Coordinates of C-alpha atoms in Angstrom, one line a residue:
M1 CA -25.2 -13.2 51.2
S2 CA -22.5 -10.7 50.4
G3 CA -19.8 -13.3 50.0
K4 CA -17.6 -11.7 52.7
R5 CA -16.1 -13.7 55.5
S6 CA -14.3 -12.7 58.7
R7 CA -10.7 -13.5 59.3
S8 CA -11.6 -15.9 62.1
F9 CA -14.1 -17.7 59.8
K10 CA -11.3 -18.2 57.2
C11 CA -9.0 -19.5 59.9
A12 CA -11.6 -22.1 60.9
V13 CA -12.2 -23.2 57.3
H14 CA -8.5 -23.6 56.5
H15 CA -7.3 -24.9 59.9
R16 CA -7.8 -28.5 58.8
D17 CA -5.3 -27.9 55.9
R18 CA -2.7 -26.9 58.4
E19 CA -2.0 -23.8 56.3
V20 CA -3.6 -21.3 58.6
C21 CA -3.4 -21.5 62.4
S22 CA -4.1 -17.9 63.4
E23 CA -5.3 -14.6 61.9
N24 CA -1.7 -13.4 61.5
D25 CA -1.0 -16.2 59.0
F26 CA -3.0 -14.5 56.3
H27 CA -0.9 -12.8 53.6
I28 CA -1.6 -11.4 50.2
I29 CA 0.1 -13.6 47.6
F30 CA 1.0 -12.0 44.3
Q31 CA 1.7 -14.2 41.3
D32 CA 3.7 -13.0 38.3
P33 CA 1.5 -12.9 35.2
P34 CA 2.4 -15.1 32.3
F35 CA 5.0 -14.0 29.8
F36 CA 2.4 -13.3 27.1
E37 CA 0.4 -10.9 29.4
R38 CA 3.6 -9.1 30.4
M39 CA 4.5 -8.7 26.7
V40 CA 1.1 -7.4 25.8
H41 CA 1.3 -4.9 28.7
V42 CA 4.7 -3.6 27.5
I43 CA 3.4 -3.2 24.0
A44 CA 0.3 -1.3 25.2
M45 CA 2.5 1.0 27.2
E46 CA 4.9 1.6 24.3
V47 CA 2.3 2.1 21.5
L48 CA -1.0 3.3 22.9
P49 CA -1.3 6.8 24.3
E50 CA -4.2 6.6 26.8
E51 CA -4.4 4.5 30.0
R52 CA -8.0 3.5 29.1
D53 CA -6.9 2.2 25.7
R54 CA -3.9 0.4 27.2
K55 CA -6.1 -1.3 29.8
Y56 CA -8.7 -2.4 27.2
Y57 CA -6.0 -3.6 24.9
A58 CA -4.1 -5.6 27.6
D59 CA -7.3 -7.2 28.8
N60 CA -8.8 -8.1 25.4
Y61 CA -5.9 -8.9 23.1
S62 CA -5.8 -12.6 22.3
C63 CA -3.4 -12.7 19.4
C64 CA -6.2 -13.8 17.1
P65 CA -5.6 -13.1 14.3
P66 CA -1.8 -13.3 15.0
P67 CA 0.6 -10.7 13.6
L68 CA 1.6 -12.8 10.5
F69 CA 2.7 -10.1 8.0
V70 CA 6.1 -9.1 9.5
I71 CA 6.8 -12.8 10.4
F72 CA 6.0 -13.9 6.9
V73 CA 8.1 -11.2 5.2
T74 CA 11.0 -12.0 7.5
L75 CA 10.9 -15.7 6.7
V76 CA 10.6 -15.0 2.9
E77 CA 13.7 -12.7 3.0
L78 CA 15.6 -15.2 5.1
G79 CA 14.7 -18.0 2.7
F80 CA 15.9 -16.1 -0.4
F81 CA 19.1 -15.2 1.3
T82 CA 19.7 -18.8 2.3
Y83 CA 19.0 -20.0 -1.3
H84 CA 21.4 -17.5 -2.9
T85 CA 24.1 -18.2 -0.2
L86 CA 23.9 -22.0 -0.9
T87 CA 23.9 -21.3 -4.7
S88 CA 26.9 -19.0 -4.7
G89 CA 28.7 -20.7 -1.9
Q90 CA 29.5 -17.3 -0.3
A91 CA 28.2 -15.6 2.8
D92 CA 30.1 -12.4 3.4
P93 CA 29.0 -9.4 5.5
A94 CA 28.7 -7.2 2.5
G95 CA 28.0 -9.5 -0.4
P96 CA 27.7 -11.0 -2.9
V97 CA 25.0 -9.0 -4.6
P98 CA 22.7 -11.3 -6.7
I99 CA 23.0 -9.0 -9.8
D100 CA 21.6 -11.7 -12.2
S101 CA 18.5 -12.4 -10.1
M102 CA 15.1 -11.7 -11.7
F103 CA 14.0 -9.8 -8.6
I104 CA 16.8 -7.3 -8.3
Y105 CA 15.9 -3.7 -9.3
R106 CA 18.0 -2.7 -12.3
P107 CA 17.7 0.6 -14.2
D108 CA 18.2 -1.2 -17.5
K109 CA 15.3 -3.5 -16.8
R110 CA 12.8 -1.1 -15.4
Q111 CA 10.1 -2.2 -17.8
E112 CA 9.9 -5.4 -15.7
V113 CA 7.6 -3.8 -13.2
W114 CA 7.8 -6.6 -10.5
R115 CA 11.4 -5.6 -9.8
F116 CA 10.1 -2.3 -8.2
L117 CA 8.6 -4.4 -5.4
F118 CA 10.3 -7.8 -5.2
Y119 CA 13.8 -6.5 -4.8
M120 CA 13.0 -6.4 -1.1
V121 CA 13.6 -10.2 -0.9
L122 CA 17.3 -9.9 -1.8
H123 CA 20.1 -8.6 0.4
A124 CA 23.7 -7.7 0.0
G125 CA 25.3 -9.9 2.7
W126 CA 24.3 -11.2 6.1
F127 CA 25.0 -7.9 7.8
H128 CA 22.5 -6.1 5.6
L129 CA 20.0 -8.9 6.1
G130 CA 20.4 -9.1 9.9
F131 CA 20.0 -5.4 10.3
N132 CA 16.8 -5.2 8.4
L133 CA 15.3 -8.3 10.0
V134 CA 16.1 -7.2 13.6
V135 CA 14.7 -3.7 13.1
Q136 CA 11.5 -4.8 11.3
L137 CA 10.8 -7.4 14.0
L138 CA 11.5 -5.1 16.9
V139 CA 9.5 -2.2 15.4
G140 CA 7.0 -3.9 13.1
L141 CA 5.7 -6.6 15.4
P142 CA 4.5 -4.3 18.2
L143 CA 2.9 -2.0 15.6
E144 CA 1.2 -4.9 13.9
M145 CA -0.1 -6.3 17.2
V146 CA -1.9 -3.0 17.8
H147 CA -2.8 -1.7 14.4
G148 CA -3.3 -5.0 12.5
S149 CA -1.6 -6.8 9.6
T150 CA -3.5 -5.0 6.9
R151 CA -2.4 -1.5 8.0
I152 CA 1.2 -2.5 8.7
G153 CA 1.4 -4.4 5.4
C154 CA 0.3 -1.2 3.5
V155 CA 2.9 0.8 5.3
Y156 CA 5.7 -1.7 4.6
L157 CA 4.9 -2.3 0.9
A158 CA 4.4 1.4 0.3
G159 CA 7.9 2.0 1.7
V160 CA 9.4 -0.7 -0.5
L161 CA 7.7 0.8 -3.6
A162 CA 8.7 4.3 -2.7
G163 CA 12.3 3.2 -2.2
S164 CA 12.6 1.8 -5.8
L165 CA 10.6 4.7 -7.4
G166 CA 12.7 7.3 -5.6
T167 CA 15.9 5.6 -6.5
S168 CA 14.9 5.4 -10.2
V169 CA 14.3 9.1 -10.2
F170 CA 17.1 10.6 -8.1
D171 CA 19.8 7.9 -8.3
P172 CA 19.0 6.0 -11.5
E173 CA 22.4 4.2 -11.8
V174 CA 22.0 2.1 -8.7
Y175 CA 21.1 -1.6 -8.6
L176 CA 18.8 -1.9 -5.6
V177 CA 18.4 -4.8 -3.2
G178 CA 17.1 -5.1 0.4
A179 CA 14.1 -4.2 2.4
S180 CA 15.5 -0.9 3.8
G181 CA 12.6 1.0 2.2
G182 CA 10.1 -1.0 4.1
V183 CA 12.1 -1.0 7.3
Y184 CA 12.4 2.8 7.3
A185 CA 8.7 3.0 6.5
L186 CA 8.0 1.1 9.8
L187 CA 10.4 3.4 11.7
A188 CA 8.6 6.4 10.2
A189 CA 5.2 4.9 10.9
H190 CA 6.3 4.6 14.6
L191 CA 7.3 8.2 14.4
A192 CA 3.8 9.0 12.9
N193 CA 2.2 7.1 15.8
V194 CA 4.2 9.2 18.3
M195 CA 3.3 12.4 16.4
L196 CA -0.4 11.5 16.4
N197 CA -0.5 10.7 20.1
Y198 CA 2.5 12.8 21.2
S199 CA 0.8 14.5 24.2
N200 CA -0.4 11.3 25.8
M201 CA 2.6 9.0 25.2
Q202 CA 5.3 8.4 27.8
Y203 CA 8.7 9.9 26.9
G204 CA 7.6 11.3 23.6
I205 CA 10.6 13.6 23.2
V206 CA 13.0 10.7 24.0
R207 CA 11.4 8.5 21.4
L208 CA 11.5 11.2 18.7
A209 CA 15.1 11.9 19.5
A210 CA 16.1 8.2 19.5
I211 CA 14.4 7.6 16.1
F212 CA 16.0 10.7 14.5
I213 CA 19.5 9.8 15.9
F214 CA 19.3 6.2 14.7
A215 CA 18.0 7.1 11.3
S216 CA 20.6 9.9 10.8
C217 CA 23.4 7.6 11.7
D218 CA 22.2 4.8 9.3
V219 CA 21.5 7.2 6.4
G220 CA 24.9 8.9 6.9
F221 CA 26.6 5.5 6.7
A222 CA 24.6 4.8 3.5
I223 CA 25.7 8.1 1.9
Y224 CA 29.3 7.3 2.9
S225 CA 29.0 3.8 1.3
R226 CA 27.4 5.3 -1.8
Y227 CA 30.0 8.0 -2.6
A228 CA 33.1 7.6 -0.4
V229 CA 33.7 3.9 -0.8
E230 CA 34.9 2.8 -4.3
N231 CA 32.8 0.0 -5.6
T232 CA 33.9 -2.3 -8.4
T233 CA 30.3 -3.1 -9.2
A234 CA 27.0 -1.2 -9.0
P235 CA 26.5 0.2 -5.5
S236 CA 24.1 -1.8 -3.4
V237 CA 23.5 0.8 -0.7
S238 CA 21.1 3.5 -1.7
Y239 CA 20.4 6.3 0.7
V240 CA 17.6 7.5 -1.5
A241 CA 15.7 4.3 -0.8
H242 CA 16.1 5.0 2.9
L243 CA 14.8 8.5 2.7
T244 CA 11.9 7.9 0.3
G245 CA 10.9 4.8 2.2
A246 CA 10.8 6.9 5.4
L247 CA 8.7 9.5 3.7
A248 CA 6.2 6.9 2.5
G249 CA 6.0 5.4 6.0
L250 CA 5.4 8.8 7.5
T251 CA 2.6 9.7 5.1
I252 CA 1.0 6.3 4.9
G253 CA 1.3 6.0 8.6
L254 CA -0.7 9.2 9.0
L255 CA -3.3 7.8 6.6
V256 CA -3.9 4.3 7.9
L257 CA -2.7 4.0 11.5
K258 CA -5.4 4.2 14.1
N259 CA -5.7 7.6 15.6
F260 CA -6.9 7.3 19.2
E261 CA -7.7 11.0 19.5
Q262 CA -9.4 12.6 16.5
K263 CA -8.7 16.3 16.2
L264 CA -9.5 18.8 13.5
H265 CA -5.9 19.7 12.7
E266 CA -5.2 16.0 12.3
Q267 CA -7.9 15.7 9.7
L268 CA -6.2 18.4 7.7
L269 CA -2.9 16.6 8.2
W270 CA -4.6 13.4 6.8
W271 CA -5.4 15.2 3.6
V272 CA -1.9 16.7 3.4
A273 CA -0.3 13.3 3.8
L274 CA -2.6 11.8 1.1
G275 CA -1.7 14.6 -1.3
V276 CA 2.0 14.3 -0.7
Y277 CA 2.2 10.6 -1.2
A278 CA -0.1 10.6 -4.3
A279 CA 1.8 13.4 -6.0
C280 CA 5.2 11.8 -5.4
T281 CA 4.0 8.4 -6.5
I282 CA 2.3 9.7 -9.7
F283 CA 5.4 11.8 -10.6
A284 CA 7.7 8.8 -10.2
V285 CA 5.5 6.4 -12.2
V286 CA 5.2 8.9 -15.1
F287 CA 8.9 9.6 -15.0
N288 CA 9.6 5.9 -15.3
L289 CA 7.1 5.4 -18.1
L290 CA 8.5 8.3 -20.1
N291 CA 12.1 7.1 -19.5
T292 CA 11.3 3.6 -20.5
V293 CA 9.6 4.7 -23.7
T294 CA 12.5 6.9 -24.5
V295 CA 15.1 4.1 -23.9
Q296 CA 13.1 1.7 -26.1
R297 CA 12.8 4.2 -28.9
M298 CA 16.6 4.9 -28.7
E299 CA 17.2 1.1 -28.9
E300 CA 14.9 0.7 -31.8
Q301 CA 16.5 3.7 -33.6
G302 CA 19.9 2.2 -32.9
E303 CA 18.9 -1.1 -34.5
V304 CA 17.6 0.7 -37.5
I305 CA 20.8 2.6 -37.9
K306 CA 22.8 -0.6 -37.6
E307 CA 20.8 -2.3 -40.2
Q308 CA 21.1 0.7 -42.5
I309 CA 24.9 0.8 -42.1
F310 CA 25.2 -3.0 -42.7
H311 CA 23.0 -2.6 -45.8
D312 CA 25.1 0.2 -47.2
L313 CA 28.3 -1.8 -46.6
G314 CA 26.8 -4.8 -48.2
I315 CA 27.0 -6.9 -45.1

């Protein structure tokens, strides 16, 4: 009735299969779980803080709906790079930059508002592209599998928008391409995830140190490329986009990522993050609106002055 059987009974049942001849032939056989289950377990260990949450996630995750956002963005960026490479006939590690593209962010065309977001589909060379794609796949996919496509999409796009808005304010002469703002937003979102669940995550100090070291090295290289290297055209590497994208990822990550341990001070931190992101975004939008209006008025006044001069000269 209990379903239990003695070892001698099991021997008698399996003796005809010639697999078991004595009680000493019984061994516990362990089978390696499938690759998908191992991957889900690793992601649960890396992202989730509590053992209970990890167990529930590993037992119930079915990849439905699948993490489509990071994969979709990666394919779009790869497609645009392939198109521009075939069109120009060049594929260098650091170029060429598609300056004439309708998607590149240009300070002289800031009235075309789609450029503030869609510049992310363009990249300056295959090294720039490969770095961004590898990082966003390695960091973004695990986060998306745990937190969902909507939350990670908000973090990524907020980083891209913050990268262009910050560049337009603090480094207004730069032509901007690449998804570095979104990539750094994902890195900072992972940092926010570690900060939220720091006490319960394995190797929290190691993760924080690794992220800071990696980000510092990359930002340092971007600053070097921006000022130390002489460029014949507008510089394509903007350290401001890296920093503002990371700031957006940190604040939006604190806002939208699932917090597995709600605490009072984290509620206060939620409002602080919301205020910081909203204040910075509103300031950058107003700055660009005023700057665009000022430039348009100067162009109109210039045309009027030209017409007046031509009229006075009888031309």
